[in-house]
PDB file of C-alpha atoms in Angstrom:
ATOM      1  CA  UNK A   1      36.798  77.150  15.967  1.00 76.00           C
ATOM      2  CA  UNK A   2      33.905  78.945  17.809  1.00 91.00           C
ATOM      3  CA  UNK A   3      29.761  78.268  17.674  1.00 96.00           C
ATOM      4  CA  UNK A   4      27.902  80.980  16.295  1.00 96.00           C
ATOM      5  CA  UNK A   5      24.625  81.186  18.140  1.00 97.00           C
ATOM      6  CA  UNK A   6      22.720  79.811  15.920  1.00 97.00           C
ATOM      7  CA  UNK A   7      24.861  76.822  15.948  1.00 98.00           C
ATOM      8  CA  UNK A   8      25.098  76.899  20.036  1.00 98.00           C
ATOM      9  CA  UNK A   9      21.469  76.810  20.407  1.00 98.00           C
ATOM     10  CA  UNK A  10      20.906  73.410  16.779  1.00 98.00           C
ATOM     11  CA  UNK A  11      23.207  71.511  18.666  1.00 98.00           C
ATOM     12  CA  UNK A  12      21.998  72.473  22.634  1.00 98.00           C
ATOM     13  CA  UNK A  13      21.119  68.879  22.979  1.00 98.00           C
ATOM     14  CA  UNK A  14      24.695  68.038  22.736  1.00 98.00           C
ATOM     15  CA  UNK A  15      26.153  71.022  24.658  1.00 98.00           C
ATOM     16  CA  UNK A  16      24.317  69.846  27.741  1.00 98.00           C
ATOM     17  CA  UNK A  17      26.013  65.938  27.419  1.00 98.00           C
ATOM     18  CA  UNK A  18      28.483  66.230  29.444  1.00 98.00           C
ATOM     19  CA  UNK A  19      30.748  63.842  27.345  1.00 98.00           C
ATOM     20  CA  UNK A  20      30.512  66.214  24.768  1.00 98.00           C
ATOM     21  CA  UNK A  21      29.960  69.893  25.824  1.00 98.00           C
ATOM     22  CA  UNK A  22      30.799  73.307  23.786  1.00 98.00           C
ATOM     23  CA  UNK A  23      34.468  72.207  23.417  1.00 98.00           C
ATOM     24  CA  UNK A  24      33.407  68.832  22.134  1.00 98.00           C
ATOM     25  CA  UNK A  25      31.150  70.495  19.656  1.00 98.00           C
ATOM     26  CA  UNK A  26      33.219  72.595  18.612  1.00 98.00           C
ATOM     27  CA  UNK A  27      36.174  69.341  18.164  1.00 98.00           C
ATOM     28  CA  UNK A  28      33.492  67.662  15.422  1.00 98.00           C
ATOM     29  CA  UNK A  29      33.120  71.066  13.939  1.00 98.00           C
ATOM     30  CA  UNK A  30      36.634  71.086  13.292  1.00 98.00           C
ATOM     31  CA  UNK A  31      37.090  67.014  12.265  1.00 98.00           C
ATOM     32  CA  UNK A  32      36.740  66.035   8.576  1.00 98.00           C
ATOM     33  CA  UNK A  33      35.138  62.515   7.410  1.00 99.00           C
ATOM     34  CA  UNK A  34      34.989  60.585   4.375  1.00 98.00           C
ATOM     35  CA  UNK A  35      32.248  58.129   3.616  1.00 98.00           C
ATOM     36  CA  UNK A  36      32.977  55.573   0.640  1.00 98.00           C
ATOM     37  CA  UNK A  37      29.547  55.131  -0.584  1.00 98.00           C
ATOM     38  CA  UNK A  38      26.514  57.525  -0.891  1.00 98.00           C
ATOM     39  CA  UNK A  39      23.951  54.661  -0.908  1.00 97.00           C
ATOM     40  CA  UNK A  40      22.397  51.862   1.493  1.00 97.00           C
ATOM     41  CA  UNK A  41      24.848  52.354   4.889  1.00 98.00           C
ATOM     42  CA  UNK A  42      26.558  55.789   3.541  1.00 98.00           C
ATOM     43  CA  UNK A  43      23.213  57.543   3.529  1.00 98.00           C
ATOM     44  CA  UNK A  44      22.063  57.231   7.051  1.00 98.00           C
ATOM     45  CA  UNK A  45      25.748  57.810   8.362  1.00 98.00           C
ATOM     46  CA  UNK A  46      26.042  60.929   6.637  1.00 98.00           C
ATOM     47  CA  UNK A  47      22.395  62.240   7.480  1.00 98.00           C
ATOM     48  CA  UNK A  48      23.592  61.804  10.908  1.00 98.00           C
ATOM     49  CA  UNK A  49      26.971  62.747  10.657  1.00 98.00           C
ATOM     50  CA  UNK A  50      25.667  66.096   9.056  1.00 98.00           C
ATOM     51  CA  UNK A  51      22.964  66.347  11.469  1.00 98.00           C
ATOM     52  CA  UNK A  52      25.600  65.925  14.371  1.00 98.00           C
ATOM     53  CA  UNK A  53      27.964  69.064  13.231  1.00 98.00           C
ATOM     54  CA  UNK A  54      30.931  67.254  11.363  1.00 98.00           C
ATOM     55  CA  UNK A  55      32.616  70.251   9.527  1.00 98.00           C
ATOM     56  CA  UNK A  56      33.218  68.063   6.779  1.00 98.00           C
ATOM     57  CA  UNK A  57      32.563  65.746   4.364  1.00 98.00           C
ATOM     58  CA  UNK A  58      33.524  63.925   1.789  1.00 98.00           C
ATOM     59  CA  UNK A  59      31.529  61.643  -0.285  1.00 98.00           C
ATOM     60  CA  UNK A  60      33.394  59.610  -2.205  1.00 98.00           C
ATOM     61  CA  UNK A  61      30.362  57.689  -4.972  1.00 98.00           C
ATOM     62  CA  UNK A  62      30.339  56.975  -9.123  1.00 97.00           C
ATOM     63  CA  UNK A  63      27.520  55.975  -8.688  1.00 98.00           C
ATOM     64  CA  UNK A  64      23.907  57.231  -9.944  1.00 98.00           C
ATOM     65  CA  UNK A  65      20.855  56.777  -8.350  1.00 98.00           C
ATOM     66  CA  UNK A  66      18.180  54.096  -9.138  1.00 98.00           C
ATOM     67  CA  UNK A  67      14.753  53.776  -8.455  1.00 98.00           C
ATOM     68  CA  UNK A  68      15.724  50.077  -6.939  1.00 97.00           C
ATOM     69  CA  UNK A  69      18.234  52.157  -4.299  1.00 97.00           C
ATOM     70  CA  UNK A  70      15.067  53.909  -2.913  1.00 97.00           C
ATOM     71  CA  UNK A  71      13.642  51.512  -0.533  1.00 97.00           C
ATOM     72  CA  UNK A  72      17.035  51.787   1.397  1.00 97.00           C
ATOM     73  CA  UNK A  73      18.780  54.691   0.503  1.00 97.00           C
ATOM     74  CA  UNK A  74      17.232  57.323   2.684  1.00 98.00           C
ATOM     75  CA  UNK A  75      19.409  60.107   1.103  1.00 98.00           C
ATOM     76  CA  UNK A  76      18.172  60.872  -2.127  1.00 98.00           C
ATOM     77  CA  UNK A  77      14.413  60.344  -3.453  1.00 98.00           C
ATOM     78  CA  UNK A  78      12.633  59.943  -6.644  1.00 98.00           C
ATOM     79  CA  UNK A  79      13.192  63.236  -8.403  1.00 98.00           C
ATOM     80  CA  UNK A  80      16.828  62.189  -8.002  1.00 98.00           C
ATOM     81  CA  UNK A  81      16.555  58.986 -10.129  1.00 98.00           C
ATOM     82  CA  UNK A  82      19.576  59.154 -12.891  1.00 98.00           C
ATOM     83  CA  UNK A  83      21.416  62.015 -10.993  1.00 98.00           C
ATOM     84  CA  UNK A  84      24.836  61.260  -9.179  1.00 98.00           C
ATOM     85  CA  UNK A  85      24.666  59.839  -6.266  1.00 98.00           C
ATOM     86  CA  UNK A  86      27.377  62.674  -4.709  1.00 98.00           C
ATOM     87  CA  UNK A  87      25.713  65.689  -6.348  1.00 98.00           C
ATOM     88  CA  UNK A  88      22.241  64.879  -4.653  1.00 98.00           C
ATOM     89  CA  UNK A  89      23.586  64.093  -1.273  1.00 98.00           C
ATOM     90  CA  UNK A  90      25.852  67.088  -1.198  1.00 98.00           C
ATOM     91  CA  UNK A  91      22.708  69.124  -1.828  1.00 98.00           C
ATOM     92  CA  UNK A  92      20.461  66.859   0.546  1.00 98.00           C
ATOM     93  CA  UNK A  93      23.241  67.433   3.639  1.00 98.00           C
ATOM     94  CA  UNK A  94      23.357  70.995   3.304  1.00 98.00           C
ATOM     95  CA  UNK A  95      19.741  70.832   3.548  1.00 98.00           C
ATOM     96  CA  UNK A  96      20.004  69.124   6.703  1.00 98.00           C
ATOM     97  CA  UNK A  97      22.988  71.185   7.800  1.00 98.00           C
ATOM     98  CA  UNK A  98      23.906  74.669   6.030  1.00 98.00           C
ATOM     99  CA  UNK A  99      27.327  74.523   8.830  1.00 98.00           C
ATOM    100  CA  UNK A 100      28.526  71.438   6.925  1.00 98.00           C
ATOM    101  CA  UNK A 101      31.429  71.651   3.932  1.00 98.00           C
ATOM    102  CA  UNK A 102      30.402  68.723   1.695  1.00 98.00           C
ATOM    103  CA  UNK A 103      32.365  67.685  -1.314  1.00 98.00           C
ATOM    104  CA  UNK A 104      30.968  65.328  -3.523  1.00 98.00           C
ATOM    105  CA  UNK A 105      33.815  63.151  -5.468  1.00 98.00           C
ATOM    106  CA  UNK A 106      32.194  61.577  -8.473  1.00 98.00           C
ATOM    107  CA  UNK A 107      34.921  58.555  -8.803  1.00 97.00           C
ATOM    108  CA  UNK A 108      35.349  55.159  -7.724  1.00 97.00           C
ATOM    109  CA  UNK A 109      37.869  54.589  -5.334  1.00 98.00           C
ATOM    110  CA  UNK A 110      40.498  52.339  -6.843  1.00 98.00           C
ATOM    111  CA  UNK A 111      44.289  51.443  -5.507  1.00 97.00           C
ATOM    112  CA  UNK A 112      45.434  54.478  -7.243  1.00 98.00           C
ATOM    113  CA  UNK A 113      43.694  57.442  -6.142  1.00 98.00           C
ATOM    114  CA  UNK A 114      42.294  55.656  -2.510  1.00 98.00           C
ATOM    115  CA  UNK A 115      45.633  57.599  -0.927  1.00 98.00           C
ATOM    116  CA  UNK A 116      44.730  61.298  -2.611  1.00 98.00           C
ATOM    117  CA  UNK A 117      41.056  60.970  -1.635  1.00 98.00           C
ATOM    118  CA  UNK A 118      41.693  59.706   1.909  1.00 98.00           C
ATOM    119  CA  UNK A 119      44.685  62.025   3.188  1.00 98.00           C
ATOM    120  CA  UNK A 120      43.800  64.683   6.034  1.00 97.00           C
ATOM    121  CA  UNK A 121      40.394  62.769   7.231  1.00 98.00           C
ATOM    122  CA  UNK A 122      40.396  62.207  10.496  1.00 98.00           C
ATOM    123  CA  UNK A 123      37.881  59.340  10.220  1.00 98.00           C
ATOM    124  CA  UNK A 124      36.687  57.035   7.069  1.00 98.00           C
ATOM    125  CA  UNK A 125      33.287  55.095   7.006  1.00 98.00           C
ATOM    126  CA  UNK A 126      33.363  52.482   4.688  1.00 98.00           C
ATOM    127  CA  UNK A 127      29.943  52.472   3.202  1.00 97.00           C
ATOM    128  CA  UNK A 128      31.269  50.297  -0.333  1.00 96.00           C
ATOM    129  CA  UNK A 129      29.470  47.231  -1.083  1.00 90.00           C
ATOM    130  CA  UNK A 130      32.587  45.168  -2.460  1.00 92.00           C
ATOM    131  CA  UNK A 131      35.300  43.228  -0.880  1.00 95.00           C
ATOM    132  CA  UNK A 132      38.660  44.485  -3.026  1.00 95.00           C
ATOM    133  CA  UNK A 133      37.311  48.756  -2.498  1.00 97.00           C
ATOM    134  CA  UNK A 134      36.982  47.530   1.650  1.00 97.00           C
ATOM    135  CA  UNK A 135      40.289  46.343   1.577  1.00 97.00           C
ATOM    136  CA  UNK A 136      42.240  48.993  -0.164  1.00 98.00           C
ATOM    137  CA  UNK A 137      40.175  51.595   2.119  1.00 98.00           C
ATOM    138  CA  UNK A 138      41.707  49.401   4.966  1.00 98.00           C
ATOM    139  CA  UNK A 139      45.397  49.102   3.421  1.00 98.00           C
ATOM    140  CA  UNK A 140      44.879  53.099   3.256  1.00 98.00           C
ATOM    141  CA  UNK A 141      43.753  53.993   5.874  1.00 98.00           C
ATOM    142  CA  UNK A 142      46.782  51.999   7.891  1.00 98.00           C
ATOM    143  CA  UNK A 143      49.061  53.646   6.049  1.00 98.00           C
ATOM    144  CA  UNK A 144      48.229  57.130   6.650  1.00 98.00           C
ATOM    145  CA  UNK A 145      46.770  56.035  10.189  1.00 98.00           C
ATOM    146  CA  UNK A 146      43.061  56.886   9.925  1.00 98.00           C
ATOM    147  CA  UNK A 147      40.477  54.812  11.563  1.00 98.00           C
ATOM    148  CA  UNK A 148      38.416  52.789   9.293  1.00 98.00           C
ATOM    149  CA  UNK A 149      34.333  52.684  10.124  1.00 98.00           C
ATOM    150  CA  UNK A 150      33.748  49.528   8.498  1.00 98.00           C
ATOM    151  CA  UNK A 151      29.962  48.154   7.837  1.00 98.00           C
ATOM    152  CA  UNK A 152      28.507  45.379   5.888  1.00 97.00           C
ATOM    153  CA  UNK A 153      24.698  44.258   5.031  1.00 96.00           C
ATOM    154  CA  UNK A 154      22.783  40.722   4.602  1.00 95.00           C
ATOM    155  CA  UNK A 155      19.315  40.276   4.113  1.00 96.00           C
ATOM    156  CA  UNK A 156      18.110  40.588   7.581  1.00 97.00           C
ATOM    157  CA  UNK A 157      21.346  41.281   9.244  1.00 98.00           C
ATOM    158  CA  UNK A 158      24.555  43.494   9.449  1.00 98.00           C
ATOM    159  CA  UNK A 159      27.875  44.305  11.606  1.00 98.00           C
ATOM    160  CA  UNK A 160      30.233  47.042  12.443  1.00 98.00           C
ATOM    161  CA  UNK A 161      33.569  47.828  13.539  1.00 98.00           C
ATOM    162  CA  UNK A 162      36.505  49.549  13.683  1.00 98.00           C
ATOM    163  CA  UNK A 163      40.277  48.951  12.386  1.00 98.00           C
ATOM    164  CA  UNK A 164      42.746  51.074  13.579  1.00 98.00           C
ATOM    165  CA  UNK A 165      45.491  48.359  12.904  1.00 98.00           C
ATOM    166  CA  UNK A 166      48.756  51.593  13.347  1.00 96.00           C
ATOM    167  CA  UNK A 167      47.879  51.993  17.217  1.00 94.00           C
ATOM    168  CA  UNK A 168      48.255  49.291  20.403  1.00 92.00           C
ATOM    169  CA  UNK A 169      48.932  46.641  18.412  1.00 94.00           C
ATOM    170  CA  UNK A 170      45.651  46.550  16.883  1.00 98.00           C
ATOM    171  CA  UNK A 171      44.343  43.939  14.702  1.00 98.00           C
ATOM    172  CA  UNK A 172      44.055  44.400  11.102  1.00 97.00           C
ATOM    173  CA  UNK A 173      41.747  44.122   8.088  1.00 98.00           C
ATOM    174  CA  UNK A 174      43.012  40.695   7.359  1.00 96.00           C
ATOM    175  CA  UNK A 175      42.881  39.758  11.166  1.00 97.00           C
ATOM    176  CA  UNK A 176      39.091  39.621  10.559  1.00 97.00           C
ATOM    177  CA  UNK A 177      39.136  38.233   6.774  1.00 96.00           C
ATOM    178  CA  UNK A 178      41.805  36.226   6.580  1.00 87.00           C
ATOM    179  CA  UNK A 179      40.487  34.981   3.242  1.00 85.00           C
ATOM    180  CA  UNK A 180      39.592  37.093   0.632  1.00 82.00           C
ATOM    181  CA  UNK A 181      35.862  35.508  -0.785  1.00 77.00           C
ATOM    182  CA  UNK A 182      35.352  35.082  -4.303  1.00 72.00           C
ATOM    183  CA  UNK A 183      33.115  38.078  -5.220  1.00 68.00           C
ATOM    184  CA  UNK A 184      31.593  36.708  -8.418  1.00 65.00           C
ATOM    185  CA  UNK A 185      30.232  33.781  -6.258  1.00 61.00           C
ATOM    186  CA  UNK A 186      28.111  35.403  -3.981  1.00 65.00           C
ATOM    187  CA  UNK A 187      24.537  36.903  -4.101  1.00 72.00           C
ATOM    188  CA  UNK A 188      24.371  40.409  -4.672  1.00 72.00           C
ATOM    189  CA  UNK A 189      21.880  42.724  -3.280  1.00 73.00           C
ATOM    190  CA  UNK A 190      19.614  43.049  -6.227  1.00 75.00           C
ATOM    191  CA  UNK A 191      19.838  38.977  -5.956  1.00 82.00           C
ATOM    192  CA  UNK A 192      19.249  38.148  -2.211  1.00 85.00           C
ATOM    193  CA  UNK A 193      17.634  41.321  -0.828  1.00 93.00           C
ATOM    194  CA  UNK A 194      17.771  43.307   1.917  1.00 95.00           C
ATOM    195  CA  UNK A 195      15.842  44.939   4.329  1.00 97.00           C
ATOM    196  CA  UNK A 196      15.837  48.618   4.119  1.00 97.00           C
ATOM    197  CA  UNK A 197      15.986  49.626   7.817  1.00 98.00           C
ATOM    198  CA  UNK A 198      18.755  47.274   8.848  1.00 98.00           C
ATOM    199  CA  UNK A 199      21.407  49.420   6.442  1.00 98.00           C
ATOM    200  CA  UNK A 200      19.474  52.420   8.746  1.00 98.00           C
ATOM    201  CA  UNK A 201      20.547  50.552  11.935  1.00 98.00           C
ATOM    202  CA  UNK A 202      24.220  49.906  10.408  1.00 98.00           C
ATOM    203  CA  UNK A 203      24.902  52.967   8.740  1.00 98.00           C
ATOM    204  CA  UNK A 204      23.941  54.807  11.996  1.00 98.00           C
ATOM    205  CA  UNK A 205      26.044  52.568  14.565  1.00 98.00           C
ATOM    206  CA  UNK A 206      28.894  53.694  11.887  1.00 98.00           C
ATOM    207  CA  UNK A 207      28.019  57.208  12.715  1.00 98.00           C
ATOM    208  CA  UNK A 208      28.061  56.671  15.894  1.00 98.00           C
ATOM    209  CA  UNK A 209      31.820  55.450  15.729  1.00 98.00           C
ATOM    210  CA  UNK A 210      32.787  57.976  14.197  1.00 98.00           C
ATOM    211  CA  UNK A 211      31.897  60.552  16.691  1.00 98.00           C
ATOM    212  CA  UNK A 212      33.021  58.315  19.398  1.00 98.00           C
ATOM    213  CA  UNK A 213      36.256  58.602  17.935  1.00 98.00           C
ATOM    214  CA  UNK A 214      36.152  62.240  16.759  1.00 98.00           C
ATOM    215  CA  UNK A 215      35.818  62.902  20.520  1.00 98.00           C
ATOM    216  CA  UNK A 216      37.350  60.363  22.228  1.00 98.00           C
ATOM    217  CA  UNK A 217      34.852  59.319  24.738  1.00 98.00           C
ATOM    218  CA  UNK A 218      33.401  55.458  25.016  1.00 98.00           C
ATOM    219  CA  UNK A 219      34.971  52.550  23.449  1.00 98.00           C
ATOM    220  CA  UNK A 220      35.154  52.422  19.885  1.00 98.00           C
ATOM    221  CA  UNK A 221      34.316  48.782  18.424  1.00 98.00           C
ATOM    222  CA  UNK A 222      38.436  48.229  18.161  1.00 98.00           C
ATOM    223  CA  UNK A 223      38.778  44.637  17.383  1.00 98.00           C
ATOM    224  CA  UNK A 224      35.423  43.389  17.467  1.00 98.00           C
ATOM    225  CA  UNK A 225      32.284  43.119  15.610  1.00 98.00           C
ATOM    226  CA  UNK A 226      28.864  43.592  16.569  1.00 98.00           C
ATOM    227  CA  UNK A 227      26.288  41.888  14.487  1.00 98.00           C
ATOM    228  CA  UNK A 228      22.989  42.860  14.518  1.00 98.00           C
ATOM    229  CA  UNK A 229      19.693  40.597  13.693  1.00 98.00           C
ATOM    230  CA  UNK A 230      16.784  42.404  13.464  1.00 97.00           C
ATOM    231  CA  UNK A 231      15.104  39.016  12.206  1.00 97.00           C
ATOM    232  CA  UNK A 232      14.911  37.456  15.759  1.00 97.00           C
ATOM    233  CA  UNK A 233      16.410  40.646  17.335  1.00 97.00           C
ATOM    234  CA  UNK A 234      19.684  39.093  18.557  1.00 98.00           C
ATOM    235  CA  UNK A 235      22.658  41.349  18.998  1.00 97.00           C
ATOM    236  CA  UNK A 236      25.754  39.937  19.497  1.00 98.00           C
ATOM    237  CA  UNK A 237      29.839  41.131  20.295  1.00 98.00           C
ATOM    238  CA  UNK A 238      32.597  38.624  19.137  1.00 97.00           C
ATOM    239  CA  UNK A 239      36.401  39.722  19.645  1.00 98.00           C
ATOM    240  CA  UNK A 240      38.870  39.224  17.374  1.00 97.00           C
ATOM    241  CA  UNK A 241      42.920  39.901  17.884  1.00 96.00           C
ATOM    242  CA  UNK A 242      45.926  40.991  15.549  1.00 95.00           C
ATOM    243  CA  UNK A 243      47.225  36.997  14.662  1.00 90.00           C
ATOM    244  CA  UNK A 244      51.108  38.258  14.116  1.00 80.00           C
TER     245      UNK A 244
END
């Protein structure tokens, strides 16, 4: 799938990387990515996602957006306040990136229609803010062997990585949480807070993941987690391994 020119010269600063080049460019132009969430990491990952030349994307939301999702969800803005959260970002990315397919899919992504929405991506960036949608993306995605971007948020702090449980004996969702946390007994967002720019700093480590892997060049954050803590600045790498 060839550049046009005017593509050649939006992403020069990419040609010239070495790691990446024309044939690279042309690889993410070609590569399709789903982000589960439209709002506090998914916004920032697709911004840069778009911004970066990924031919497509799916944004997977039932969501509608609040004047509370503002401080942190870079995508949309006030004149979007009781819109979907899918329809405004579709027309936000192509805005940032006319190259870019988007499709918005206004539904929640449940056990029974996780496998329809999540078939022939190469890549999915889980962007949810709940435990059970994080797992069946996970399940999912190791069925029909698709790397999972996987982020998470605290007040002041967040991590990232990446499962890709179906290759080199990788470990798994449950390698990481081998207990499943009872959701109705934690703080949510609206109760503890968060700091806008650290889902910035998350959501755009998950980008970078994903192009990482799109491409094949680094090393992908395969069974570990970085945490970041913007509160004393502390970044940190912990491994973790595939228990049977």
């Amino acid at each position: 799938m060839k550049l046009t020119s005017e593509e050649t010269e939006r992403y020069a600063r990419h040609i010239v990387m070495p790691e990446i080049g024309g044939p690279g460019q042309q690889k993410l132009k070609q590569s399709r990515v789903a982000v589960v969430g439209a709002g506090g990491l998914g916004s920032p990952a697709l911004i840069y996602l778009a911004a970066a030349g990924v031919g497509h994307l799916t944004v997977i939301d039932d969501d509608e957006v609040a004047l509370s999702n503002l401080q942190r969800q870079v995508l949309h803005q006030t004149s979007a306040i009781g819109k979907p959260k899918v329809t405004n970002a579709a027309k936000n990315l192509k805005h940032i990136n006319p190259h870019v397919n988007v499709a918005p899919i206004a539904e929640r992504l449940l056990a029974e229609n996780a496998e329809d929405l999540l078939r022939e991506h190469d890549a999915v960036v889980d962007g949810s803010d709940s435990f059970s949608t994080r797992k069946i993306i996970a399940n999912v995605c190791a069925d029909l062997r698709i790397p999972m971007i996987h982020g998470a948020l605290g007040r002041f702090d967040g991590m990232v990585t990446v499962f890709a449980p179906f290759a080199d004996n990788n470990p798994r969702f449950e390698d990481l949480y081998d207990t499943e946390p009872d959701e109705s007994a934690l703080p949510t967002c609206a109760q503890a807070g968060v700091l806008g720019a650290v889902a910035g700093v998350i959501g755009t480590l998950q980008a970078t993941e994903v192009i990482k892997l799109l491409l094949g060049i680094g090393k992908p954050l395969v069974g570990e987690v970085l945490t970041v803590n913007v509160f004393d600045m502390e970044l940190r790498k912990m491994r973790y391994r595939r228990k049977c």
